[in-house]
Amino acid sequence: MNSTQADYWIKHLRLKPHPEGGYYNEVFRSEQQVTREGESQLKNSCTSIHYLLQNADFSSFHKLQSDEIWYFHVGSPLHIHILKPDGQYEWKELSINETGSLSVVIEAGTWFAAEIPSRLGFSLSSCVVAPGFEFSEFELGEKEKLLEIYPTQAELIERLCLK
């Protein structure tokens, strides 16, 4: 799995740079609308993107106000690092390997980041967000803020935060 294959998928799926890192393209935005409990604003019920990381690229720590499900398609294993609201850390592998899973659920309000642990090749996945993704509900993690909340994860935060 080399950069030529990554370049193929970037071109074939019309992926563009994502603000959190990597490449993406939104492929579905439901016309069905829903509201969150306790809110009145209508939102698309779900959205879906293709998402690609290659080599040392990473998805910087961020959180959403909606649940997100990642689905593995092809390429190198992907590690998703999760910093839970109660201060706990866990990681999950997205891959076809025995140690991995084809899908990973990230609960709303949870800080998470992703990387190819080998830093070689590429990893192509899809992400479904429900209620649908809106950049206004996306928060990019800040190192200083996350270090205060998760001091035991300093190395990970230093490595996987853009700002």
N, CA, C and O of each residue as an XYZ file, in Angstrom:
652
protein
N       0.850     -1.175      0.000
C       0.000      0.000      0.000
C       0.889      1.229      0.000
O       1.488      1.573      1.019
N       0.970      1.872     -1.117
C       1.893      2.988     -1.236
C       1.169      4.284     -1.564
O      -0.055      4.321     -1.689
N       1.960      5.350     -1.700
C       1.355      6.658     -1.949
C       0.671      6.721     -3.307
O      -0.243      7.523     -3.499
N       1.101      5.882     -4.259
C       0.424      5.850     -5.559
C      -1.026      5.406     -5.383
O      -1.930      5.963     -6.005
N      -1.246      4.394     -4.526
C      -2.617      3.947     -4.254
C      -3.402      5.039     -3.532
O      -4.578      5.251     -3.828
N      -2.773      5.729     -2.598
C      -3.443      6.831     -1.900
C      -3.819      7.908     -2.900
O      -4.933      8.429     -2.861
N      -2.902      8.248     -3.792
C      -3.183      9.263     -4.816
C      -4.357      8.843     -5.694
O      -5.188      9.670     -6.068
N      -4.422      7.540     -6.022
C      -5.549      7.035     -6.806
C      -6.866      7.318     -6.087
O      -7.796      7.858     -6.688
N      -6.954      6.955     -4.793
C      -8.199      7.142     -4.045
C      -8.525      8.616     -3.853
O      -9.692      9.002     -3.922
N      -7.526      9.436     -3.617
C      -7.759     10.876     -3.464
C      -8.391     11.440     -4.740
O      -9.347     12.213     -4.681
N      -7.847     11.045     -5.885
C      -8.382     11.519     -7.170
C      -9.738     10.880     -7.482
O     -10.686     11.572     -7.851
N      -9.821      9.560     -7.333
C     -11.034      8.812     -7.681
C     -12.249      9.257     -6.851
O     -13.360      9.360     -7.371
N     -12.024      9.516     -5.570
C     -13.125      9.907     -4.679
C     -13.246     11.424     -4.511
O     -14.059     11.908     -3.724
N     -12.432     12.159     -5.255
C     -12.441     13.637     -5.226
C     -12.275     14.162     -3.791
O     -13.023     15.024     -3.330
N     -11.273     13.612     -3.113
C     -11.025     14.009     -1.730
C     -10.258     15.332     -1.701
O      -9.455     15.628     -2.586
N     -10.526     16.109     -0.669
C      -9.843     17.391     -0.477
C      -9.333     17.455      0.963
O      -9.816     16.710      1.815
N      -8.373     18.328      1.247
C      -7.835     18.398      2.610
C      -8.916     18.717      3.645
O      -9.788     19.556      3.419
N      -8.836     18.029      4.783
C      -9.770     18.260      5.892
C      -9.072     19.130      6.935
O      -7.872     18.966      7.156
N      -9.792     20.054      7.584
C      -9.153     20.912      8.600
C      -8.519     20.145      9.768
O      -7.600     20.663     10.403
N      -8.983     18.935     10.064
C      -8.417     18.153     11.169
C      -7.229     17.319     10.725
O      -6.569     16.696     11.556
N      -6.941     17.297      9.408
C      -5.886     16.473      8.827
C      -6.489     15.432      7.901
O      -7.670     15.106      8.017
N      -5.692     14.911      6.990
C      -6.176     13.916      6.044
C      -6.985     14.540      4.917
O      -6.936     15.748      4.687
N      -7.729     13.687      4.220
C      -8.526     14.083      3.057
C      -9.934     13.527      3.191
O     -10.134     12.457      3.765
N     -10.919     14.264      2.654
C     -12.302     13.803      2.774
C     -13.147     14.318      1.616
O     -12.750     15.216      0.874
N     -14.312     13.725      1.491
C     -15.352     14.217      0.597
C     -16.692     13.761      1.159
O     -16.891     12.576      1.426
N     -17.601     14.700      1.334
C     -18.944     14.327      1.781
C     -19.654     13.646      0.623
O     -19.716     14.185     -0.481
N     -20.192     12.453      0.881
C     -20.852     11.677     -0.166
C     -22.348     11.537      0.057
O     -23.075     11.100     -0.836
N     -22.816     11.910      1.262
C     -24.247     11.815      1.535
C     -24.631     12.789      2.637
O     -23.940     12.917      3.648
N     -25.747     13.473      2.419
C     -26.366     14.338      3.429
C     -27.859     14.074      3.335
O     -28.499     14.459      2.357
N     -28.411     13.428      4.336
C     -29.819     13.058      4.324
C     -30.710     14.292      4.232
O     -30.429     15.330      4.832
N     -31.770     14.156      3.480
C     -32.772     15.227      3.441
C     -33.766     15.084      4.586
O     -34.507     16.017      4.894
N     -33.777     13.905      5.220
C     -34.601     13.722      6.420
C     -34.064     14.645      7.508
O     -32.854     14.839      7.622
N     -34.952     15.206      8.295
C     -34.506     16.113      9.350
C     -35.006     15.630     10.704
O     -36.077     15.036     10.825
N     -34.191     15.906     11.717
C     -34.499     15.515     13.093
C     -34.112     16.662     14.021
O     -33.424     17.602     13.623
N     -34.566     16.563     15.255
C     -34.103     17.478     16.298
C     -33.498     16.646     17.413
O     -33.907     15.509     17.649
N     -32.525     17.219     18.090
C     -31.992     16.565     19.283
C     -32.951     16.818     20.427
O     -33.654     17.828     20.460
N     -32.967     15.886     21.363
C     -33.806     16.049     22.548
C     -33.442     17.359     23.239
O     -32.268     17.646     23.474
N     -34.458     18.144     23.558
C     -34.251     19.410     24.240
C     -33.873     20.562     23.326
O     -33.659     21.674     23.809
N     -33.784     20.334     22.020
C     -33.465     21.387     21.060
C     -34.595     21.511     20.049
O     -35.366     20.572     19.853
N     -34.692     22.665     19.410
C     -35.742     22.860     18.407
C     -35.190     22.972     16.987
O     -35.949     22.869     16.024
N     -33.878     23.183     16.843
C     -33.279     23.364     15.516
C     -33.273     22.054     14.738
O     -32.799     21.032     15.234
N     -33.803     22.088     13.517
C     -33.786     20.912     12.649
C     -32.379     20.666     12.124
O     -31.650     21.607     11.809
N     -32.006     19.400     12.035
C     -30.704     18.984     11.522
C     -30.918     17.830     10.550
O     -31.881     17.074     10.672
N     -30.011     17.701      9.584
C     -30.054     16.535      8.710
C     -29.872     15.297      9.589
O     -29.056     15.305     10.511
N     -30.621     14.244      9.309
C     -30.567     13.082     10.196
C     -29.201     12.401     10.188
O     -28.784     11.864     11.214
N     -28.495     12.410      9.059
C     -27.140     11.861      9.036
C     -26.374     12.374      7.826
O     -26.955     12.841      6.846
N     -25.050     12.272      7.925
C     -24.153     12.599      6.814
C     -23.101     11.503      6.749
O     -22.880     10.776      7.718
N     -22.453     11.395      5.586
C     -21.398     10.408      5.421
C     -20.286     10.990      4.555
O     -20.537     11.699      3.580
N     -19.041     10.669      4.941
C     -17.878     11.082      4.148
C     -16.976      9.874      3.897
O     -17.015      8.882      4.624
N     -16.166      9.989      2.847
C     -14.997      9.129      2.691
C     -13.856      9.910      3.322
O     -13.796     11.134      3.208
N     -12.939      9.193      3.995
C     -11.847      9.849      4.709
C     -10.572      9.040      4.526
O     -10.583      7.817      4.667
N      -9.478      9.718      4.214
C      -8.213      9.032      3.952
C      -7.078      9.700      4.709
O      -6.938     10.923      4.702
N      -6.276      8.877      5.357
C      -5.010      9.304      5.945
C      -3.905      8.561      5.220
O      -4.094      7.427      4.780
N      -2.737      9.209      5.095
C      -1.603      8.515      4.507
C      -0.331      8.819      5.296
O      -0.127      9.931      5.783
N       0.517      7.796      5.406
C       1.811      7.891      6.072
C       1.678      8.516      7.455
O       0.951      7.988      8.296
N       2.366      9.633      7.711
C       2.371     10.250      9.044
C       1.226     11.242      9.245
O       1.163     11.898     10.284
N       0.318     11.366      8.269
C      -0.865     12.216      8.459
C      -1.641     11.720      9.666
O      -1.561     10.545     10.024
N      -2.387     12.610     10.286
C      -3.256     12.186     11.383
C      -4.498     13.056     11.414
O      -4.522     14.171     10.893
N      -5.519     12.513     12.037
C      -6.731     13.265     12.337
C      -6.518     13.842     13.723
O      -6.455     13.103     14.706
N      -6.408     15.160     13.805
C      -6.120     15.836     15.066
C      -7.261     15.647     16.063
O      -8.414     15.456     15.675
N      -6.924     15.702     17.354
C      -7.957     15.590     18.374
C      -9.063     16.602     18.106
O      -8.819     17.788     17.882
N     -10.276     16.091     18.138
C     -11.460     16.929     17.932
C     -12.650     16.223     18.564
O     -12.564     15.054     18.943
N     -13.751     16.940     18.674
C     -14.990     16.313     19.139
C     -16.158     16.918     18.380
O     -16.095     18.029     17.854
N     -17.224     16.136     18.348
C     -18.458     16.518     17.658
C     -19.606     16.503     18.653
O     -19.512     15.892     19.717
N     -20.682     17.178     18.298
C     -21.880     17.149     19.135
C     -22.804     15.995     18.754
O     -23.883     15.845     19.328
N     -22.385     15.185     17.794
C     -23.163     14.024     17.343
C     -22.319     12.768     17.445
O     -21.092     12.843     17.506
N     -22.973     11.610     17.464
C     -22.259     10.336     17.402
C     -21.664     10.163     16.010
O     -22.205     10.657     15.021
N     -20.536      9.448     15.954
C     -19.879      9.183     14.672
C     -19.484      7.721     14.602
O     -18.973      7.164     15.574
N     -19.717      7.100     13.459
C     -19.303      5.719     13.229
C     -18.294      5.721     12.090
O     -18.561      6.241     11.006
N     -17.131      5.131     12.351
C     -16.089      4.976     11.340
C     -16.172      3.559     10.780
O     -16.362      2.603     11.531
N     -16.029      3.420      9.439
C     -16.033      2.130      8.761
C     -14.747      1.976      7.963
O     -14.378      2.863      7.193
N     -14.070      0.860      8.145
C     -12.823      0.588      7.426
C     -13.122      0.065      6.031
O     -14.032     -0.742      5.843
N     -12.340      0.537      5.040
C     -12.485      0.044      3.670
C     -11.241     -0.703      3.194
O     -11.306     -1.888      2.867
N     -10.109      0.001      3.159
C      -8.900     -0.599      2.589
C      -7.677      0.139      3.120
O      -7.742      1.313      3.484
N      -6.554     -0.589      3.153
C      -5.292      0.042      3.514
C      -4.734     -0.431      4.835
O      -5.069     -1.507      5.331
N      -3.873      0.399      5.391
C      -3.188      0.109      6.654
C      -4.149      0.224      7.823
O      -5.126      0.970      7.755
N      -3.880     -0.511      8.896
C      -4.684     -0.349     10.107
C      -4.640      1.096     10.603
O      -3.640      1.797     10.447
N      -5.729      1.512     11.192
C      -5.883      2.867     11.720
C      -6.166      2.758     13.212
O      -7.011      1.966     13.628
N      -5.470      3.541     14.011
C      -5.756      3.586     15.443
C      -6.535      4.848     15.756
O      -6.145      5.950     15.369
N      -7.638      4.674     16.461
C      -8.451      5.806     16.909
C      -8.241      5.928     18.410
O      -8.532      5.007     19.173
N      -7.729      7.090     18.819
C      -7.433      7.372     20.224
C      -8.601      8.153     20.812
O      -9.017      9.175     20.265
N      -9.125      7.662     21.930
C     -10.342      8.220     22.517
C     -10.048      8.699     23.937
O      -9.572      7.933     24.775
N     -10.339      9.979     24.197
C     -10.223     10.557     25.532
C     -11.639     10.760     26.040
O     -12.346     11.664     25.594
N     -12.043      9.923     26.967
C     -13.430      9.932     27.435
C     -13.692     11.089     28.402
O     -12.771     11.567     29.065
N     -14.942     11.536     28.480
C     -15.281     12.639     29.391
C     -14.926     12.359     30.851
O     -14.700     13.297     31.616
N     -14.871     11.073     31.255
C     -14.522     10.747     32.647
C     -13.012     10.691     32.875
O     -12.559     10.318     33.957
N     -12.227     11.064     31.848
C     -10.778     11.102     31.988
C     -10.060      9.853     31.519
O      -8.831      9.842     31.462
N     -10.788      8.802     31.182
C     -10.191      7.548     30.735
C      -9.736      7.647     29.282
O     -10.287      8.406     28.485
N      -8.714      6.856     28.962
C      -8.187      6.769     27.601
C      -8.398      5.357     27.085
O      -8.264      4.384     27.827
N      -8.733      5.257     25.796
C      -8.741      3.959     25.130
C      -8.432      4.168     23.665
O      -8.590      5.268     23.135
N      -7.997      3.124     23.026
C      -7.786      3.183     21.581
C      -8.443      1.966     20.954
O      -8.602      0.916     21.578
N      -8.816      2.149     19.702
C      -9.446      1.070     18.945
C      -8.775      1.004     17.583
O      -8.398      2.022     17.002
N      -8.639     -0.206     17.099
C      -8.029     -0.401     15.782
C      -9.121     -0.608     14.743
O     -10.010     -1.442     14.916
N      -9.044      0.151     13.677
C      -9.947      0.010     12.536
C      -9.152     -0.702     11.453
O      -8.237     -0.120     10.869
N      -9.493     -1.958     11.179
C      -8.744     -2.739     10.189
C      -9.462     -4.062      9.931
O     -10.469     -4.383     10.562
N      -8.907     -4.820      8.981
C      -9.401     -6.180      8.734
C      -8.642     -7.201      9.566
O      -8.940     -8.393      9.502
N      -7.672     -6.751     10.340
C      -6.867     -7.654     11.166
C      -7.703     -8.268     12.281
O      -8.763     -7.758     12.645
N      -7.198     -9.374     12.810
C      -7.855    -10.030     13.936
C      -7.935     -9.085     15.141
O      -8.868     -9.174     15.940
N      -6.967     -8.192     15.269
C      -6.930     -7.239     16.384
C      -7.826     -6.024     16.156
O      -7.995     -5.197     17.052
N      -8.392     -5.918     14.971
C      -9.172     -4.736     14.621
C     -10.647     -5.005     14.501
O     -11.137     -6.098     14.781
N     -11.335     -3.975     14.077
C     -12.774     -4.025     13.851
C     -13.064     -3.280     12.565
O     -12.321     -2.375     12.186
N     -14.133     -3.652     11.895
C     -14.510     -2.957     10.663
C     -15.232     -1.650     10.934
O     -15.370     -0.816     10.039
N     -15.701     -1.464     12.182
C     -16.370     -0.202     12.526
C     -16.071      0.154     13.974
O     -15.856     -0.718     14.817
N     -16.062      1.435     14.238
C     -15.824      1.968     15.570
C     -16.807      3.107     15.796
O     -16.980      3.968     14.933
N     -17.452      3.107     16.963
C     -18.405      4.164     17.321
C     -17.720      5.151     18.261
O     -17.091      4.755     19.242
N     -17.850      6.437     17.948
C     -17.362      7.512     18.801
C     -18.597      8.270     19.294
O     -19.352      8.831     18.500
N     -18.786      8.279     20.601
C     -19.959      8.950     21.166
C     -19.807     10.462     21.124
O     -18.700     10.988     21.238
N     -20.910     11.147     20.962
C     -20.934     12.608     20.932
C     -20.220     13.170     22.155
O     -20.326     12.627     23.255
N     -19.488     14.271     21.950
C     -18.825     14.951     23.050
C     -17.528     14.319     23.500
O     -16.985     14.711     24.533
N     -17.010     13.348     22.757
C     -15.788     12.634     23.109
C     -14.626     13.146     22.252
O     -14.741     13.238     21.030
N     -13.512     13.477     22.902
C     -12.307     13.868     22.158
C     -11.699     12.626     21.522
O     -11.575     11.590     22.175
N     -11.319     12.726     20.245
C     -10.668     11.599     19.588
C      -9.772     12.065     18.454
O      -9.943     13.152     17.903
N      -8.811     11.213     18.123
C      -7.861     11.458     17.040
C      -7.576     10.117     16.378
O      -7.871      9.067     16.950
N      -7.008     10.145     15.185
C      -6.699      8.901     14.480
C      -5.359      9.018     13.765
O      -4.947     10.099     13.345
N      -4.691      7.876     13.640
C      -3.403      7.834     12.943
C      -3.147      6.426     12.441
O      -3.744      5.459     12.915
N      -2.249      6.330     11.474
C      -1.739      5.040     11.020
C      -0.527      4.754     11.902
O       0.492      5.432     11.770
N      -0.608      3.767     12.802
C       0.490      3.572     13.762
C       1.835      3.266     13.109
O       2.879      3.631     13.649
N       1.823      2.606     11.961
C       3.071      2.286     11.262
C       3.630      3.504     10.523
O       4.804      3.531     10.153
N       2.776      4.512     10.314
C       3.112      5.704      9.530
C       3.501      5.345      8.090
O       4.238      6.082      7.435
N       2.999      4.207      7.611
C       3.282      3.742      6.262
C       1.988      3.462      5.523
O       1.042      2.926      6.100
N       1.942      3.819      4.262
C       0.787      3.515      3.435
C      -0.338      4.507      3.631
O      -0.113      5.692      3.873
N      -1.549      4.001      3.522
C      -2.738      4.836      3.661
C      -3.842      4.012      4.286
O      -3.773      2.784      4.334
N      -4.857      4.703      4.761
C      -6.034      4.042      5.305
C      -7.254      4.791      4.798
O      -7.379      6.000      4.994
N      -8.156      4.063      4.142
C      -9.387      4.648      3.616
C     -10.562      4.144      4.443
O     -10.750      2.940      4.616
N     -11.339      5.079      4.945
C     -12.511      4.744      5.748
C     -13.670      5.633      5.334
O     -13.521      6.540      4.515
N     -14.816      5.357      5.910
C     -15.973      6.248      5.797
C     -16.421      6.584      7.204
O     -16.229      5.802      8.135
N     -17.016      7.746      7.348
C     -17.532      8.188      8.641
C     -18.974      8.620      8.454
O     -19.293      9.383      7.543
N     -19.842      8.126      9.326
C     -21.252      8.508      9.322
C     -21.519      9.245     10.627
O     -21.181      8.750     11.703
N     -22.124     10.421     10.537
C     -22.429     11.244     11.704
C     -23.941     11.417     11.788
O     -24.594     11.743     10.796
N     -24.495     11.195     12.990
C     -25.938     11.325     13.182
C     -26.220     11.947     14.547
O     -25.693     11.470     15.551
N     -27.047     13.010     14.612
C     -27.482     13.837     13.502
C     -26.299     14.345     12.690
O     -25.162     14.364     13.162
N     -26.586     14.754     11.469
C     -25.570     15.070     10.483
C     -24.516     16.074     10.912
O     -24.757     16.946     11.746
N     -23.328     15.923     10.309
C     -22.181     16.765     10.603
C     -22.425     18.203     10.162
O     -22.950     18.468      9.081
N     -22.027     19.111     11.032
C     -21.992     20.545     10.726
C     -20.678     21.079     11.298
O     -20.337     20.775     12.441
N     -19.943     21.865     10.522
C     -18.694     22.421     11.036
C     -18.936     23.277     12.276
O     -18.033     23.432     13.098
N     -20.130     23.832     12.424
C     -20.431     24.643     13.616
C     -20.481     23.782     14.890
O     -20.428     24.315     15.999
N     -20.583     22.462     14.734
C     -20.633     21.546     15.882
C     -19.339     20.728     16.014
O     -19.303     19.711     16.707
N     -18.304     21.181     15.351
C     -16.985     20.542     15.324
C     -16.032     21.408     16.132
O     -15.928     22.611     15.891
N     -15.332     20.802     17.095
C     -14.352     21.546     17.893
C     -12.995     20.872     17.776
O     -12.826     19.710     18.146
N     -12.033     21.619     17.256
C     -10.669     21.129     17.142
C      -9.982     21.284     18.487
O     -10.050     22.349     19.101
N      -9.328     20.241     18.944
C      -8.686     20.256     20.257
C      -7.505     21.211     20.322
O      -6.751     21.350     19.359
N      -7.354     21.862     21.460
C      -6.209     22.725     21.732
C      -5.327     22.028     22.750
O      -5.804     21.584     23.795
N      -4.021     21.931     22.442
C      -3.095     21.194     23.308
C      -3.220     21.601     24.766
O      -3.398     20.748     25.635
N      -3.129     22.910     25.043
C      -3.133     23.372     26.437
C      -4.390     22.938     27.180
O      -4.321     22.478     28.320
N      -5.531     23.086     26.528
C      -6.806     22.712     27.154
C      -6.865     21.208     27.430
O      -7.256     20.780     28.516
N      -6.470     20.412     26.427
C      -6.521     18.958     26.597
C      -5.500     18.467     27.620
O      -5.771     17.516     28.353
N      -4.332     19.101     27.677
C      -3.315     18.706     28.653
C      -3.792     18.946     30.084
O      -3.438     18.195     30.993
N      -4.587     19.981     30.284
C      -5.148     20.242     31.615
C      -6.121     19.131     32.030
O      -6.134     18.705     33.185
N      -6.922     18.677     31.084
C      -7.949     17.673     31.377
C      -7.366     16.265     31.426
O      -7.790     15.446     32.242
N      -6.392     15.976     30.555
C      -5.830     14.626     30.414
C      -4.299     14.662     30.566
O      -3.594     14.330     29.613
N      -3.769     15.051     31.725
C      -2.310     15.185     31.869
C      -1.543     13.880     31.662
O      -0.374     13.914     31.278
N      -2.167     12.742     31.906
C      -1.463     11.465     31.725
C      -1.311     11.090     30.252
O      -0.609     10.131     29.929
N      -1.958     11.831     29.361
C      -1.880     11.540     27.923
C      -1.087     12.612     27.179
O      -1.337     12.879     26.004
N      -0.124     13.227     27.881
C       0.640     14.347     27.317
C       1.325     13.986     25.991
O       1.239     14.756     25.034
N       1.995     12.848     25.916
C       2.712     12.480     24.690
C       1.748     12.381     23.505
O       2.028     12.883     22.417
N       0.625     11.733     23.735
C      -0.374     11.547     22.685
C      -0.954     12.893     22.246
O      -1.087     13.148     21.049
N      -1.294     13.738     23.187
C      -1.869     15.051     22.885
C      -0.853     15.919     22.140
O      -1.199     16.574     21.156
N       0.390     15.924     22.603
C       1.445     16.699     21.913
C       1.611     16.251     20.477
O       1.826     17.073     19.586
N       1.513     14.941     20.247
C       1.728     14.366     18.918
C       0.536     14.539     17.984
O       0.711     14.677     16.773
N      -0.693     14.533     18.548
C      -1.884     14.481     17.696
C      -2.800     15.700     17.842
O      -4.016     15.583     17.693
N      -2.226     16.851     18.129
C      -2.988     18.106     18.130
C      -2.359     19.057     17.130
O      -1.137     19.203     17.098
N      -3.167     19.699     16.322
C      -2.661     20.669     15.348
C      -2.365     22.015     15.982
O      -1.482     22.741     15.526
N      -3.118     22.355     17.054
C      -2.912     23.686     17.651
C      -2.780     23.599     19.154
O      -2.603     24.620     19.818
